[in-house]
Amino acid sequence: MFASLITKSNLIDADDHRAVAIYARVSTREQSELGYSVRDQEVKCTKYIEFTDEDNSIKSCKKYLDEGQSARSLDRKQMKQLIDDISNNKVKAVVIHNLDRITRKMKDFIFLIELFEKYNVELISLREKLETNSAMGRFLVGIIILIAEWEADTISERTIRGIDRSAMEGNFAVSAIVPLGYKKVGKKLEIDSITSEVIKYIFEKIANNRFTVNGMVKHMELKYPFEDVKWTEKKLRKIIKNKLYMGTFENKRMSIENHSPAIVSKDLWEMANNVVKGRSRNAKYTYIFRERMLCADCNHPMKAEPGTSRNSTMYYYYRCTKCNSRVSEIYIQEILKYELNQYVRRYYRDKEIGDVNRELIKCKKSLNQAYKNNDIKKIGKLSKQILELEEKRDIAMSMGTKLWSQLSKLQKIDVLEQLNLDVIYFSLKKQGHIIARL
């Protein structure tokens, strides 16, 4: 089978001491459904090189094997290494089992061919019995790649149609991650009685303006410390934006109402999203004590509102919704200066430093084990990580000596939310008497 492939080639050029490369690839689907094997491709390419190299002119052969990787992108570990080695003039020929092992995209193929030409590298495909050291060879290879790209696009379109049709029947995609709050029964989603309560809690707190999304992260870590869920701002925003929680399935092509059982009502979903959007639009108006002020004279909430002076300076006030008494944010901070400074120190000392110290303990244990195993690479990595953590701890300690007045408004809000400051009572009748209730 190999005889027809032998031409005047870089492969058997004894004066060219660069390596011959074998590239093999298989996708997860091809491996599981079609039985393709990287090892099988590697063996056939190796046999071809041995058959061709009768004079033992090939001094070096390097293998690049990508398992479970799609050909729709060149973003593959071994493919990137191969491109890097070609660019550094370390490879003289690339042997593959068949053309769609390297790519199924015409634009990627053109990039590779131009790279091969630039560095005088030959591409040899066993199945198609083609090489690229001639114009006709490159032309035929291009035609084959176009057919492979068309085939891949057709399969993709067929898959998308199947997914959409299944979604219209109320099914949830087999490969998709089941959202928190649901469980999968058969092909459909059902409400999980335990985790759905967590989802309701998130929407209710955000909709009622009780927490910012950032503040909600720390709160959830304390209230719901799930082992398999890491609470982050990105995760919470994704939950709040997910229309599936009100029963609507949505992708780039379609929207299906009543697709799955709703965990929250449409009104609650919209309220939570409007609050988040509203905060984004009005980010320049940041009220430190929003939703925390009550009038001590009539026990009504005090609404946050901006005000401007004659020279257009912006001030922040809290006005009672019943008796209309008003207090400035600056005045509240001045009256509570001592208490707020204590909160800041406690927050940075107990929270930030505690977290870093726990990480340091883990890293130092791992470092001791790495020394026992004489794992040089891991020792270097862990030593660097420990230095970074110690630096982070020093920063947290310096923050622990900071005063309330030295924090930004967002930092102040975060401190209040994490320390569970409940409400501040203000009384105009008692000459601005303020009480912080924790």
Coordinates of N, CA, C and O in Angstrom, one line a residue, residues 225-285:
P225 N -23.3 26.3 52.4 CA -21.9 25.8 51.9 C -21.9 24.5 51.3 O -21.5 23.5 51.9
F226 N -22.5 24.3 50.1 CA -22.5 23.1 49.4 C -21.1 22.6 49.0 O -20.3 23.5 48.5
E227 N -20.8 21.4 49.1 CA -19.5 20.9 48.7 C -19.3 20.9 47.1 O -18.2 21.2 46.7
D228 N -20.4 20.7 46.4 CA -20.2 20.6 44.9 C -20.7 21.9 44.2 O -20.8 22.0 43.0
V229 N -20.9 23.0 45.0 CA -21.3 24.3 44.4 C -20.3 25.4 45.0 O -20.2 25.6 46.2
K230 N -19.6 26.1 44.1 CA -18.8 27.2 44.5 C -19.5 28.5 44.2 O -19.8 28.8 43.0
W231 N -19.9 29.2 45.2 CA -20.7 30.4 45.0 C -19.8 31.6 44.5 O -18.8 31.9 45.2
T232 N -20.1 32.1 43.3 CA -19.3 33.2 42.8 C -20.3 34.2 42.2 O -21.5 33.9 42.0
E233 N -19.9 35.4 42.0 CA -20.8 36.5 41.4 C -21.2 36.0 40.0 O -22.4 36.2 39.7
K234 N -20.4 35.4 39.2 CA -20.7 34.9 37.9 C -21.8 33.9 38.0 O -22.8 33.9 37.2
K235 N -21.7 33.0 38.9 CA -22.7 31.9 39.1 C -24.1 32.4 39.5 O -25.1 32.0 38.9
L236 N -24.1 33.4 40.4 CA -25.3 34.0 40.9 C -26.0 34.8 39.7 O -27.2 34.7 39.6
R237 N -25.2 35.5 39.0 CA -25.8 36.3 37.9 C -26.4 35.3 36.8 O -27.4 35.6 36.2
K238 N -25.7 34.2 36.6 CA -26.2 33.2 35.6 C -27.5 32.6 36.1 O -28.4 32.4 35.3
I239 N -27.6 32.3 37.4 CA -28.9 31.8 38.0 C -30.0 32.8 37.8 O -31.1 32.5 37.4
I240 N -29.7 34.1 38.2 CA -30.8 35.1 38.1 C -31.2 35.3 36.7 O -32.4 35.6 36.4
K241 N -30.3 35.2 35.7 CA -30.7 35.4 34.3 C -31.3 34.2 33.6 O -31.9 34.3 32.5
N242 N -31.2 33.1 34.2 CA -31.7 31.8 33.6 C -33.3 31.8 33.6 O -33.9 31.6 34.7
K243 N -33.8 31.9 32.4 CA -35.3 31.9 32.3 C -35.9 30.5 32.6 O -37.2 30.4 32.8
L244 N -35.1 29.5 32.6 CA -35.6 28.1 32.9 C -36.3 28.1 34.3 O -37.2 27.3 34.5
Y245 N -35.8 29.0 35.2 CA -36.4 29.0 36.6 C -37.8 29.5 36.6 O -38.5 29.3 37.6
M246 N -38.2 30.2 35.6 CA -39.7 30.5 35.5 C -40.4 29.7 34.4 O -41.5 30.0 34.0
G247 N -39.7 28.6 34.0 CA -40.3 27.6 33.1 C -40.0 27.7 31.7 O -40.5 26.9 30.9
T248 N -39.2 28.7 31.3 CA -39.0 29.0 29.9 C -37.6 28.5 29.4 O -36.6 29.0 29.9
F249 N -37.6 27.6 28.4 CA -36.4 27.1 27.8 C -36.0 28.1 26.7 O -36.8 28.5 25.9
E250 N -34.7 28.4 26.7 CA -34.3 29.4 25.7 C -32.9 29.1 25.2 O -32.0 28.7 26.0
N251 N -32.7 29.1 23.9 CA -31.3 29.0 23.3 C -31.2 30.1 22.2 O -32.1 31.0 22.1
K252 N -30.2 30.1 21.4 CA -29.9 31.1 20.4 C -31.0 31.1 19.3 O -31.2 32.1 18.6
R253 N -31.7 30.0 19.2 CA -32.6 29.8 18.0 C -34.1 29.9 18.4 O -35.0 30.1 17.6
M254 N -34.4 29.6 19.7 CA -35.9 29.5 20.0 C -36.1 29.8 21.5 O -35.2 29.8 22.3
S255 N -37.3 30.1 21.9 CA -37.8 30.3 23.2 C -39.1 29.5 23.4 O -40.0 29.7 22.7
I256 N -39.1 28.6 24.5 CA -40.3 27.8 24.7 C -40.8 28.0 26.1 O -40.2 27.6 27.1
E257 N -42.0 28.6 26.2 CA -42.6 28.8 27.5 C -43.2 27.5 28.0 O -43.6 26.6 27.3
N258 N -43.3 27.4 29.4 CA -43.8 26.2 30.0 C -43.1 24.9 29.6 O -43.7 23.8 29.5
H259 N -41.8 25.0 29.3 CA -41.0 23.9 28.9 C -40.8 22.9 30.1 O -40.9 21.7 30.0
S260 N -40.5 23.5 31.2 CA -40.2 22.8 32.5 C -41.0 23.4 33.6 O -41.4 24.6 33.5
P261 N -41.1 22.7 34.7 CA -41.8 23.2 35.9 C -41.1 24.5 36.4 O -39.9 24.4 36.6
A262 N -41.8 25.5 36.7 CA -41.2 26.8 37.2 C -40.9 26.7 38.7 O -41.7 26.2 39.5
I263 N -39.7 27.2 39.1 CA -39.4 27.2 40.5 C -39.8 28.6 41.1 O -40.2 28.7 42.3
V264 N -39.7 29.6 40.3 CA -40.1 31.0 40.7 C -41.2 31.5 39.7 O -41.2 31.1 38.6
S265 N -42.0 32.4 40.2 CA -43.0 33.0 39.3 C -42.3 33.9 38.3 O -41.2 34.4 38.5
K266 N -43.0 34.2 37.2 CA -42.5 35.1 36.2 C -42.3 36.5 36.8 O -41.3 37.2 36.5
D267 N -43.2 36.9 37.7 CA -43.1 38.3 38.3 C -41.9 38.4 39.2 O -41.2 39.4 39.2
L268 N -41.6 37.3 40.0 CA -40.4 37.3 40.8 C -39.1 37.3 40.0 O -38.2 38.0 40.3
W269 N -39.1 36.5 38.9 CA -38.0 36.5 38.0 C -37.7 37.9 37.5 O -36.5 38.3 37.4
E270 N -38.7 38.5 37.0 CA -38.6 39.9 36.4 C -38.2 40.9 37.4 O -37.3 41.8 37.1
M271 N -38.7 40.8 38.6 CA -38.3 41.7 39.7 C -36.8 41.6 40.0 O -36.1 42.6 40.1
A272 N -36.3 40.4 40.2 CA -34.9 40.2 40.5 C -34.0 40.7 39.4 O -33.0 41.4 39.6
N273 N -34.4 40.4 38.1 CA -33.6 40.9 37.0 C -33.6 42.4 36.8 O -32.6 43.0 36.5
N274 N -34.8 43.0 37.1 CA -34.9 44.5 37.0 C -34.0 45.1 38.1 O -33.4 46.2 37.9
V275 N -34.0 44.5 39.3 CA -33.1 45.1 40.4 C -31.7 45.0 40.0 O -30.9 46.0 40.1
V276 N -31.2 43.9 39.4 CA -29.8 43.7 39.0 C -29.5 44.7 37.9 O -28.5 45.4 37.9
K277 N -30.4 44.8 36.9 CA -30.2 45.8 35.8 C -30.2 47.2 36.3 O -29.4 48.0 35.8
G278 N -31.1 47.5 37.2 CA -31.2 48.9 37.8 C -29.9 49.3 38.5 O -29.5 50.4 38.4
R279 N -29.3 48.3 39.2 CA -28.1 48.6 39.9 C -27.0 48.9 38.9 O -26.1 49.7 39.2
S280 N -27.0 48.1 37.8 CA -25.9 48.4 36.8 C -26.1 49.7 36.2 O -25.1 50.4 35.9
R281 N -27.3 50.2 35.9 CA -27.5 51.5 35.3 C -27.2 52.6 36.2 O -26.8 53.7 35.8
N282 N -27.5 52.4 37.5 CA -27.4 53.5 38.5 C -26.1 53.3 39.4 O -26.1 53.7 40.5
A283 N -25.1 52.6 38.8 CA -24.0 52.3 39.6 C -23.3 53.5 40.2 O -22.6 53.5 41.2
K284 N -23.4 54.7 39.5 CA -22.8 55.9 40.0 C -23.4 56.4 41.3 O -22.8 57.2 42.1
Y285 N -24.7 56.0 41.6 CA -25.4 56.4 42.8 C -25.3 55.2 43.8 O -26.2 54.3 43.8

